[in-house]
Coordinates of C-alpha atoms and ligand atoms in Angstrom, one line a residue:
M1 CA -15.9 6.9 -13.3
R2 CA -13.1 9.1 -11.8
H3 CA -14.1 10.1 -8.3
L4 CA -12.3 13.2 -6.9
V5 CA -11.9 12.4 -3.2
L6 CA -11.5 15.3 -0.7
T7 CA -11.3 14.9 3.1
D8 CA -10.5 17.0 6.1
I9 CA -10.5 20.3 4.2
H10 CA -10.9 22.1 7.6
A11 CA -11.9 25.5 6.2
N12 CA -8.6 25.9 4.4
L13 CA -9.6 27.7 1.2
E14 CA -6.0 28.0 -0.2
A15 CA -5.4 24.3 0.0
L16 CA -8.8 23.4 -1.4
D17 CA -8.5 25.7 -4.4
S18 CA -5.0 24.3 -5.2
C19 CA -6.5 20.7 -5.1
L20 CA -9.4 21.7 -7.3
A21 CA -7.2 23.4 -9.9
D22 CA -4.9 20.4 -10.0
A23 CA -7.8 17.9 -10.2
A24 CA -9.3 19.9 -13.0
V25 CA -6.2 19.3 -15.1
R26 CA -6.1 15.6 -14.2
G27 CA -9.9 15.3 -14.9
Y28 CA -12.7 13.8 -12.8
D29 CA -16.3 12.9 -13.2
D30 CA -17.7 13.5 -9.7
V31 CA -16.7 14.5 -6.2
V32 CA -16.9 12.6 -2.9
V33 CA -16.2 14.3 0.4
L34 CA -15.3 12.4 3.6
G35 CA -16.1 15.0 6.2
D36 CA -14.5 17.7 8.3
V37 CA -15.3 20.4 5.8
V38 CA -14.9 23.0 8.5
G39 CA -13.0 23.5 11.8
Y40 CA -9.5 24.8 12.4
G41 CA -9.2 27.1 9.3
A42 CA -10.3 30.7 8.7
D43 CA -12.6 30.2 5.7
P44 CA -15.6 28.1 6.8
N45 CA -18.1 29.9 4.7
A46 CA -16.0 30.1 1.5
V47 CA -15.1 26.4 1.8
V48 CA -18.7 25.3 2.5
E49 CA -19.8 27.3 -0.6
R50 CA -17.0 25.8 -2.8
V51 CA -18.0 22.3 -1.7
R52 CA -21.7 23.0 -2.2
A53 CA -21.0 24.3 -5.7
L54 CA -19.2 21.0 -6.5
Q55 CA -22.5 19.2 -5.8
P56 CA -20.8 16.1 -4.3
M57 CA -22.3 12.8 -5.4
A58 CA -21.6 11.6 -1.9
I59 CA -20.6 13.3 1.3
V60 CA -20.4 12.4 5.0
R61 CA -20.0 14.5 8.1
G62 CA -16.9 14.6 10.3
N63 CA -16.5 15.2 14.0
H64 CA -15.5 18.8 13.5
D65 CA -18.5 19.4 11.3
K66 CA -20.8 18.1 14.1
V67 CA -19.3 20.4 16.8
S68 CA -18.8 23.4 14.5
C69 CA -22.5 23.6 13.6
G70 CA -23.7 23.0 17.2
L71 CA -24.9 19.5 16.7
E72 CA -22.6 18.1 19.3
A73 CA -20.7 19.5 22.3
A74 CA -16.9 19.8 22.1
D75 CA -16.4 17.0 24.7
G76 CA -13.2 15.2 23.8
F77 CA -11.8 18.1 21.9
N78 CA -8.6 19.7 23.1
S79 CA -8.6 23.5 23.9
V80 CA -7.4 24.5 20.5
A81 CA -9.9 22.4 18.6
R82 CA -12.7 23.6 21.0
A83 CA -11.8 27.3 20.4
A84 CA -11.7 26.7 16.6
A85 CA -15.1 25.0 16.7
H86 CA -16.6 27.7 18.8
W87 CA -15.2 30.4 16.4
T88 CA -16.6 28.5 13.4
L89 CA -20.0 28.2 15.0
G90 CA -20.1 32.0 15.2
A91 CA -18.7 32.6 11.8
L92 CA -20.9 30.3 9.7
T93 CA -23.9 31.9 8.1
P94 CA -27.2 30.4 9.1
D95 CA -27.6 28.8 5.7
N96 CA -24.2 27.3 5.7
R97 CA -24.6 26.1 9.3
Q98 CA -27.8 24.3 8.4
W99 CA -26.1 22.7 5.4
V100 CA -23.3 21.4 7.7
A101 CA -25.8 20.2 10.3
A102 CA -27.6 18.2 7.6
L103 CA -24.5 16.3 6.4
P104 CA -25.2 12.5 6.7
K105 CA -23.5 10.1 8.9
G106 CA -21.2 7.5 7.2
P107 CA -20.6 5.0 5.9
I108 CA -22.4 5.7 2.6
T109 CA -22.3 3.6 -0.5
V110 CA -21.1 5.5 -3.5
D111 CA -21.4 2.9 -6.3
A112 CA -20.8 -0.8 -6.9
D113 CA -17.1 -0.6 -5.9
V114 CA -16.8 2.3 -3.5
E115 CA -18.1 3.3 0.0
I116 CA -17.0 6.3 2.1
C117 CA -16.9 7.1 5.8
H118 CA -15.2 9.7 8.0
G119 CA -13.3 7.8 10.7
S120 CA -14.1 4.1 10.1
P121 CA -16.9 2.2 8.5
I122 CA -17.8 0.9 12.0
D123 CA -17.9 4.2 13.8
E124 CA -17.6 7.7 12.2
D125 CA -15.5 9.0 15.1
E126 CA -13.0 6.1 15.3
Y127 CA -9.4 6.5 14.1
I128 CA -7.8 4.0 11.8
F129 CA -4.0 4.5 12.2
G130 CA -2.7 1.0 12.0
Q131 CA -3.2 -2.6 10.8
S132 CA -5.2 -3.8 13.7
E133 CA -7.9 -1.2 13.3
A134 CA -7.8 -1.5 9.5
R135 CA -8.2 -5.3 9.6
I136 CA -11.3 -5.1 11.7
A137 CA -12.7 -2.3 9.6
L138 CA -12.1 -4.3 6.4
L139 CA -14.1 -7.2 7.7
T140 CA -17.2 -4.9 7.8
T141 CA -16.9 -3.1 4.5
K142 CA -19.4 -3.9 1.8
R143 CA -17.5 -2.6 -1.2
N144 CA -14.0 -3.4 -2.5
V145 CA -12.8 0.2 -1.9
C146 CA -13.6 2.0 1.4
L147 CA -12.4 5.6 1.5
F148 CA -11.8 7.2 4.9
G149 CA -10.3 10.3 6.5
H150 CA -10.1 11.7 10.1
T151 CA -6.4 10.8 10.9
H152 CA -5.0 13.3 8.4
Y153 CA -2.5 10.6 7.4
P154 CA -2.4 9.2 3.9
A155 CA -2.8 5.4 4.2
V156 CA -3.5 2.3 2.1
F157 CA -4.5 -1.0 3.7
E158 CA -5.1 -4.1 1.6
S159 CA -6.7 -7.3 2.7
L160 CA -7.3 -10.7 1.0
N161 CA -10.0 -12.9 2.6
G162 CA -9.7 -11.2 6.0
T163 CA -5.9 -11.3 6.1
M164 CA -3.8 -8.1 5.8
E165 CA -1.8 -8.1 2.7
A166 CA -0.2 -4.7 2.9
A167 CA -0.3 -1.6 5.0
R168 CA 1.3 1.7 3.9
V169 CA 1.1 5.0 5.7
A170 CA 2.4 8.5 5.1
G171 CA 5.6 8.6 3.1
A172 CA 5.3 4.9 2.2
V173 CA 2.2 5.6 0.2
A174 CA 3.1 5.6 -3.5
P175 CA 1.6 8.3 -5.8
E176 CA -0.2 5.6 -7.8
L177 CA -2.0 2.5 -6.7
V178 CA -3.2 -0.2 -8.9
L179 CA -6.4 -1.9 -7.7
R180 CA -6.2 -5.7 -7.9
T181 CA -9.2 -7.9 -8.2
G182 CA -10.1 -9.9 -5.1
I183 CA -8.4 -7.4 -2.8
K184 CA -10.3 -5.1 -0.4
Y185 CA -8.9 -1.7 0.1
L186 CA -9.1 0.9 2.9
I187 CA -7.7 4.1 1.6
N188 CA -7.1 7.5 3.2
P189 CA -6.1 10.2 0.7
G190 CA -4.7 12.4 3.5
S191 CA -6.0 15.8 4.6
V192 CA -6.6 18.7 2.1
G193 CA -6.4 21.4 4.7
Q194 CA -4.3 20.2 7.6
P195 CA -1.8 17.5 6.8
R196 CA -0.2 15.8 9.8
D197 CA 2.3 13.4 8.4
G198 CA 5.2 15.9 8.4
D199 CA 4.5 16.9 4.8
P200 CA 2.8 20.3 4.6
R201 CA 1.5 19.8 1.1
A202 CA -2.2 19.4 0.6
A203 CA -3.4 15.9 -0.1
Y204 CA -6.2 14.4 -2.1
A205 CA -7.0 11.4 -4.4
I206 CA -8.6 10.5 -7.6
V207 CA -10.1 7.0 -7.6
D208 CA -10.6 5.6 -11.1
V209 CA -12.5 2.4 -10.7
L210 CA -12.8 1.6 -14.4
A211 CA -9.0 1.9 -14.9
A212 CA -8.4 0.2 -11.5
R213 CA -6.1 3.0 -10.5
V214 CA -5.9 5.5 -7.6
E215 CA -3.8 8.7 -7.8
M216 CA -2.6 9.8 -4.4
V217 CA -1.8 13.5 -4.9
R218 CA 0.4 15.9 -2.8
L219 CA 0.8 19.5 -3.9
P220 CA 2.1 22.7 -2.5
Y221 CA -0.3 25.6 -1.8
A222 CA -0.2 29.1 -0.4
V223 CA 0.4 28.1 3.3
A224 CA 1.5 31.6 4.3
I225 CA -1.8 33.1 3.2
A226 CA -3.8 30.4 5.1
Q227 CA -1.7 31.1 8.2
D228 CA -2.1 34.8 7.9
K229 CA -5.9 34.5 7.8
I230 CA -5.9 32.2 10.8
R231 CA -3.9 34.7 12.9
K232 CA -6.0 37.7 11.7
A233 CA -9.2 35.8 12.6
G234 CA -8.0 35.5 16.2
L235 CA -7.9 31.7 16.0
P236 CA -5.3 30.0 18.2
D237 CA -1.7 30.5 16.9
P238 CA -0.8 26.7 16.9
L239 CA -3.4 26.3 14.1
A240 CA -1.3 28.6 11.9
D241 CA 2.1 27.2 13.0
R242 CA 1.2 23.6 12.3
L243 CA 0.3 24.2 8.6
A244 CA 3.9 25.0 7.8
A245 CA 5.2 21.9 9.6
G246 CA 2.5 19.6 8.3
R247 CA 2.0 18.3 11.9
Ligands
ZN1 ZN1 -10.2 16.2 10.5

């Protein structure tokens, strides 16, 4: 099975549509979504509707999803994130808001080889940036491949019997990863709609378990259009500015 993996779309329709068009050419069997469908971007309803139409075989909620549908208060959010979540809560249609509110908490098992979570398999809101967090998370995963998001940084962590074998983040992540038997993987495809690794291109992955291969994709999209929509919506300017910088 080829799983199309999307995470941290953040209501960026231009980025999502570019990823979907590219993924259609590469080919995939089903879709898994690692949370933060909304928040930050100007197209929460259109993005929710796209994701709903994809009928993901597995999906988990992210921290921005919880706050943007009113499930949780914006405690811990900075002023820009809080403003965006508040705007999103008002913008979502009741039906889409209910759909976001009903998204399940991770981790979730996808199949015999793959599980997904938003932040970490231990805690949906925890960030995995480096080896120390990754090592602890890998001790708890039940499948050989655990897919995560939340940091908006592409990353691949590999462990063998509880010992870290390799850790690659951002620019060090190769476009293609060969999955080896006996190794446990923690993989973040990077953010579709708000990359933060200094590369403004949208990020997603295709995990092909049968072929033991992961494609880590980066591709350009219409950043200027997404920025324009953010400014016109009255969302905070830094949310538009950062898309061009990928930070
Ligand atoms: Zn996010």
